Short mmCIF file of C-alpha atoms and ligand atoms in Angstrom, two decimals:
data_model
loop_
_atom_site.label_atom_id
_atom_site.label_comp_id
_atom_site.label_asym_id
_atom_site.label_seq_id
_atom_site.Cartn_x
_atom_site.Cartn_y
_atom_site.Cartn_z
CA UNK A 1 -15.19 30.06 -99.65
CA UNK A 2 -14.77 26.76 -97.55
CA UNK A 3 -11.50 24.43 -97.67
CA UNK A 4 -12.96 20.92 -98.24
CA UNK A 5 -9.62 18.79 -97.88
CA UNK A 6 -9.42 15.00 -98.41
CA UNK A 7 -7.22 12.51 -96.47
CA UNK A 8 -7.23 9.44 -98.15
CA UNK A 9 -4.64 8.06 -95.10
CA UNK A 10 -3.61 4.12 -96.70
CA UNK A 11 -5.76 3.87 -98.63
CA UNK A 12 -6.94 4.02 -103.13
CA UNK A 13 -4.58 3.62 -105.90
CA UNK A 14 -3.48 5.89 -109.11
CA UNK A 15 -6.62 4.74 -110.67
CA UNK A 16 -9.56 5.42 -107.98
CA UNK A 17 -7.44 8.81 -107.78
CA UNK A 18 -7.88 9.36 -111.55
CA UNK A 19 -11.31 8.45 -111.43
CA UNK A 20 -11.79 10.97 -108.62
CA UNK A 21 -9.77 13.73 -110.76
CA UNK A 22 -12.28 12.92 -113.31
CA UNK A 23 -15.32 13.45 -110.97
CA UNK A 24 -14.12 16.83 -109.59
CA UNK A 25 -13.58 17.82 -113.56
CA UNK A 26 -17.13 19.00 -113.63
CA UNK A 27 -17.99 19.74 -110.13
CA UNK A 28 -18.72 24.02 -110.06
CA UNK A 29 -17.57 25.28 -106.70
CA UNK A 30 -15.72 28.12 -105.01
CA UNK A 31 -14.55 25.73 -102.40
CA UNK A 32 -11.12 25.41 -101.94
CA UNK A 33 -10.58 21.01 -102.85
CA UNK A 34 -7.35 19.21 -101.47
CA UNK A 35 -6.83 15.60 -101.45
CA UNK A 36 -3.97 14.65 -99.53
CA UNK A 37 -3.03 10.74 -101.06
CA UNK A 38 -0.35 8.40 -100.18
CA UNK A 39 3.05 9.88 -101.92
CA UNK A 40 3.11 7.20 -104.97
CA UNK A 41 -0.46 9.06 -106.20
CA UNK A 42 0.98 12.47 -106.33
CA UNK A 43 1.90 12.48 -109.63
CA UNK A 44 -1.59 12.62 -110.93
CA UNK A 45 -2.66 15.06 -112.92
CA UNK A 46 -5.19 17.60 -110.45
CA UNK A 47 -7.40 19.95 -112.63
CA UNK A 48 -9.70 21.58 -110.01
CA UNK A 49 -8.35 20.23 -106.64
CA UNK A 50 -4.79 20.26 -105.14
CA UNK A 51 -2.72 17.89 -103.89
CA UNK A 52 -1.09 17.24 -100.65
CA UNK A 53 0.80 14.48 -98.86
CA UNK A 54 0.04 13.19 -95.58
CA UNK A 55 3.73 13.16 -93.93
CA UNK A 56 6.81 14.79 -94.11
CA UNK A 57 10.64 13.96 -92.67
CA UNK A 58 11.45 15.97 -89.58
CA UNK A 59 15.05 15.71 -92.08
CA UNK A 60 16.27 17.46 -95.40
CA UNK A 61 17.83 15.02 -96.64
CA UNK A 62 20.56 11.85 -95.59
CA UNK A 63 20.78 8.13 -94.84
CA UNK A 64 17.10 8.39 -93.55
CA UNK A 65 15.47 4.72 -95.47
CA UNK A 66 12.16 5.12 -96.44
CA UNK A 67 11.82 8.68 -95.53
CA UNK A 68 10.13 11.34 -98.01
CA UNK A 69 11.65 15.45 -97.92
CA UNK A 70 9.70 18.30 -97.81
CA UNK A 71 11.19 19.39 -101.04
CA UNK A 72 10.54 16.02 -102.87
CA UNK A 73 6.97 16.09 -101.84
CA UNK A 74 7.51 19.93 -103.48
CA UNK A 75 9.06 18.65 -106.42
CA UNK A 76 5.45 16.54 -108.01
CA UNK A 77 3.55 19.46 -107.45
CA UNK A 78 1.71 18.52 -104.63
CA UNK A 79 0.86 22.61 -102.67
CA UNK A 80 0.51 21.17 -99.04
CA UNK A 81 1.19 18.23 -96.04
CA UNK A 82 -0.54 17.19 -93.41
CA UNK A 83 1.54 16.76 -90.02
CA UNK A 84 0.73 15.75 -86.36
CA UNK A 85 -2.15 13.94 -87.24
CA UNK A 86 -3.74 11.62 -84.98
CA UNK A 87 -2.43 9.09 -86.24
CA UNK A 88 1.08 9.72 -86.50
CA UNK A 89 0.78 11.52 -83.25
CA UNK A 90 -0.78 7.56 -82.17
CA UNK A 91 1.78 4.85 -84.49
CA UNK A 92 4.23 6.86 -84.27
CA UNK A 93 4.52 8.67 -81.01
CA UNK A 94 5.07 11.79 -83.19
CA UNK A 95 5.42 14.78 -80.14
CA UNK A 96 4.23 18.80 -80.62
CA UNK A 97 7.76 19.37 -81.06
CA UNK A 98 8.32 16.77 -84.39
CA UNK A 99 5.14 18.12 -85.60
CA UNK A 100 6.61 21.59 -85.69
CA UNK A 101 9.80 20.55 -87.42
CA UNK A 102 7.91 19.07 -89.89
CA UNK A 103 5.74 22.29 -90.47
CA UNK A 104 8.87 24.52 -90.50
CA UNK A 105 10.68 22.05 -93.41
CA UNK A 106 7.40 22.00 -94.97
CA UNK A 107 7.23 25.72 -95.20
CA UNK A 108 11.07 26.26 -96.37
CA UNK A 109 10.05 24.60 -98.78
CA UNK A 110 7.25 26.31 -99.90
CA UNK A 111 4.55 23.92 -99.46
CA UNK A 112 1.19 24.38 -96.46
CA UNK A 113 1.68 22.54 -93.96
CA UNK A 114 -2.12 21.53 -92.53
CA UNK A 115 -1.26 21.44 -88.76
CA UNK A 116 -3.50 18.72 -87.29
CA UNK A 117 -4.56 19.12 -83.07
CA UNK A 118 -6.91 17.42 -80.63
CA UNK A 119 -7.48 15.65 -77.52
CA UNK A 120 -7.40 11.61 -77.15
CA UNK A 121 -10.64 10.46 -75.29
CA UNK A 122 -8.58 10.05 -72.25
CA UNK A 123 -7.78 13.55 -71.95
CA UNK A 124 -11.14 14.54 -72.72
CA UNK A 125 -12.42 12.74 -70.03
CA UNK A 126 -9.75 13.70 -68.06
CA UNK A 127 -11.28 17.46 -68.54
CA UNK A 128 -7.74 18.57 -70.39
CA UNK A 129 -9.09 19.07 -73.87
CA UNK A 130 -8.69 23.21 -73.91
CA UNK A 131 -5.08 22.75 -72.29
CA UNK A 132 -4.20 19.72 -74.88
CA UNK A 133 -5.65 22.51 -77.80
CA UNK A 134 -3.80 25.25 -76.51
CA UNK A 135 -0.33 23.88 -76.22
CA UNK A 136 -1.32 21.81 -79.10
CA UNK A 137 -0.94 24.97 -81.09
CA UNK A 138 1.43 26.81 -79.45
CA UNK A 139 3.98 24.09 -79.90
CA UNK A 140 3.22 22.82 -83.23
CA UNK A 141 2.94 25.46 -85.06
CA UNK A 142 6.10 27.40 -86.16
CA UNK A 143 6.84 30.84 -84.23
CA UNK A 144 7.59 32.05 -87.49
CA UNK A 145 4.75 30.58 -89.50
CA UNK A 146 3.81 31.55 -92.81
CA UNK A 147 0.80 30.83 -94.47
CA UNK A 148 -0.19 27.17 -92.28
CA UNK A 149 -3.49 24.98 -91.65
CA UNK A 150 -4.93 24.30 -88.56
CA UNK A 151 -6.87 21.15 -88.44
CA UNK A 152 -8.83 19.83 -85.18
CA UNK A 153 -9.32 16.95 -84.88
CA UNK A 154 -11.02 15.38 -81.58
CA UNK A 155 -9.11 11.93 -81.75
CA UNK A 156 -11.74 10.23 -79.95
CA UNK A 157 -14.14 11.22 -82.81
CA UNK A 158 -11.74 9.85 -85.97
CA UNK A 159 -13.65 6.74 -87.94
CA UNK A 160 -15.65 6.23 -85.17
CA UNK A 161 -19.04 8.01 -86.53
CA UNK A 162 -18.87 9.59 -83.33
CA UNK A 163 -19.46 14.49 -83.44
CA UNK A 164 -18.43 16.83 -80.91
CA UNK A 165 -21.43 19.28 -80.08
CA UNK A 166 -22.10 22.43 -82.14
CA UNK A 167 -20.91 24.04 -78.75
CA UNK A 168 -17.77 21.64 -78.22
CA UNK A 169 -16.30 22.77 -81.63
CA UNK A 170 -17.16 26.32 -81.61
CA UNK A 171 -15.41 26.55 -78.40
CA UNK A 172 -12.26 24.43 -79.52
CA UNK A 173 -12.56 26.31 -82.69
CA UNK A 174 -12.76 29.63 -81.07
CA UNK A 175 -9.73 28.84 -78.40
CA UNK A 176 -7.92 28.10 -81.74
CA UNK A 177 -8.06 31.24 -83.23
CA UNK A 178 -7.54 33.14 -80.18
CA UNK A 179 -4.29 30.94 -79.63
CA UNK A 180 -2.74 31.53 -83.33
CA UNK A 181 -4.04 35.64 -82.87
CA UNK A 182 -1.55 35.85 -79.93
CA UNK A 183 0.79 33.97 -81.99
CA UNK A 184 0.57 36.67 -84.64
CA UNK A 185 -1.11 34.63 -86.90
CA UNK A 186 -4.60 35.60 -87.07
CA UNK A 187 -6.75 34.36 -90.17
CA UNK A 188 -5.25 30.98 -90.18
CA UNK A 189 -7.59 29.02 -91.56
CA UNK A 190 -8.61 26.13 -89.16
CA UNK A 191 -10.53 23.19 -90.17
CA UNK A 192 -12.60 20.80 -88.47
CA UNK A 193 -12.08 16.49 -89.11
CA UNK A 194 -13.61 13.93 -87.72
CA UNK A 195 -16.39 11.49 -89.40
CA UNK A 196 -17.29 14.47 -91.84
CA UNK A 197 -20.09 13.28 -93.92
CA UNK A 198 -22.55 14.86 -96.60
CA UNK A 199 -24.99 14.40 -93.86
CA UNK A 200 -22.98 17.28 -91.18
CA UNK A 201 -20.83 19.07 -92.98
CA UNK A 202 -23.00 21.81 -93.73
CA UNK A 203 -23.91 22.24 -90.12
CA UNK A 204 -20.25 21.73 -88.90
CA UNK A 205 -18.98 24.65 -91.59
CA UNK A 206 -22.11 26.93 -90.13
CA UNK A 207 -19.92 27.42 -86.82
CA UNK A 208 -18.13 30.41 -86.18
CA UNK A 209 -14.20 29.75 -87.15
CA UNK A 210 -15.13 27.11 -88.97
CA UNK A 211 -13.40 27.53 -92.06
CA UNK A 212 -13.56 23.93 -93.38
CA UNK A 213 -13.28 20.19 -93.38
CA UNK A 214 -10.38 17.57 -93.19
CA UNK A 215 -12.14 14.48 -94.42
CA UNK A 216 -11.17 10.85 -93.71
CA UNK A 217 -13.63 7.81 -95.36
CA UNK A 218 -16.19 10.22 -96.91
CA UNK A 219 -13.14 11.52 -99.18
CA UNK A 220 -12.31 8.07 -100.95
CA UNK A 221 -15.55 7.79 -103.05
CA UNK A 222 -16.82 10.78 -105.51
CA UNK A 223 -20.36 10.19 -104.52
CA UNK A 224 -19.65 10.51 -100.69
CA UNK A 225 -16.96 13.47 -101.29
CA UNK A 226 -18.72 15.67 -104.26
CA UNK A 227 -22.12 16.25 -101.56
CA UNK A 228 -19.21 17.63 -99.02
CA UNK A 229 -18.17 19.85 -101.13
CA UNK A 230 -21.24 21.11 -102.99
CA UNK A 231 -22.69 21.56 -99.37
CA UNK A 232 -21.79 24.78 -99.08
CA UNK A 233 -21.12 28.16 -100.92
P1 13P B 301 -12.84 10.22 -90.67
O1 13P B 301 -13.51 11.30 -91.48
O2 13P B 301 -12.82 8.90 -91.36
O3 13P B 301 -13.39 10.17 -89.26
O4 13P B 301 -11.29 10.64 -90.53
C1 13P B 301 -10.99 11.92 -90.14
C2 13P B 301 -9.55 12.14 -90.33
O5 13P B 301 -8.72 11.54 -89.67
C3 13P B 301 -9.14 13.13 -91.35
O6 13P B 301 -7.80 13.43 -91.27
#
């Protein structure tokens, strides 16, 4: 069983999500489906997939305008949240250490937090992108984690049709799970994202500690998203 998760970032409406809910109706699959959609779609009706957002407040609650709770996202009945990713990490200078609030409020209130890490081309180049990994974990994820998501995502690689080697993300992989073992938290699942097609995901969730896919574009459209999933057992 593979986690095939969705992130729709700004992007669809309630209707190309319906349509989508439609789609996934029939598809037969083990896979785990998540589609994490902007919060005004989360009160769609999911039969065979669940839903996430893709941010949460760093606050409970409070004079915070235009800031969305952990427990609100809990309340429509959307199971998980994506933090730290790239993007949020890029707009909105989001640090290790808001990432990991966010997990933690996300987990009190009872939701799966899908932790997002990776290293900016910069860094990559810079030979730093085991060290950004690394503390990338360590610090984002709560010492106290429950059940969490680790997603990596080489930022360098996001919408830009651009794959690390087989090698490259069996190592980054592999340093994750070794990182979350001494953490106590072994058999996190830990997915790969980063221009995720119908055309590599297959190969991608062949690697060791590869236990899935966080999917940008190839999510928004049925016939790009259904091959993703069916591409594996
Ligand atoms: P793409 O699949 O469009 O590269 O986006 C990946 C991503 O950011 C998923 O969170």
């Amino acid at each position: 069983m593979k986690i095939i998760a969705g992130n729709w970032k700004m992007n669809g409406s309630r209707d190309t999500l319906q349509n989508m809910a439609l789609a996934l109706k029939d598809v037969k699959t083990d896979n785990k489906v998540i589609l994490c959609v902007p919060y005004t779609m989360l009160c769609v009706n999911a039969i065979n997939f669940s839903l996430g957002a893709q941010d949460v407040s760093t606050h409970d609650k409070g004079a915070y305008t235009g800031e969305v709770s952990a427990s609100m996202i809990a309340e429509t009945g959307a199971k998980y949240v994506i933090v730290g990713h790239s993007e949020r990490r890029q707009y909105h200078e989001e640090t290790n250490s808001i990432v990991r609030q966010k997990a933690s409020n996300a987990l009190n209130a009872g939701l799966i937090p899908i932790i997002c890490v990776g290293e900016t081309m910069e860094e990559k180049q810079a030979g730093k992108t085991m060290a950004v990994i690394e503390s990338g974990v360590r610090e984002s994820v709560p010492n106290d984690a429950g059940k969490v998501i680790v997603a990596y995502e080489p930022r360098w690689a996001i919408g830009a049709g651009l794959t690390p080697t087989e090698t490259e993300i069996l190592g980054a992989h592999k340093l994750i799970a070794d990182t979350l073992s001494s953490m106590g938290l072994s058999g996190t699942p830990i997915l790969y994202g980063a221009s995720v097609k119908a055309s590599n995901a297959a190969d991608i969730m062949s690697i060791q500690f590869v236990d899935g896919v966080l999917v940008g574009g190839a999510s928004l459209k049925s016939d790009d998203f259904i091959p993703i999933i069916t591409s594996v057992k």
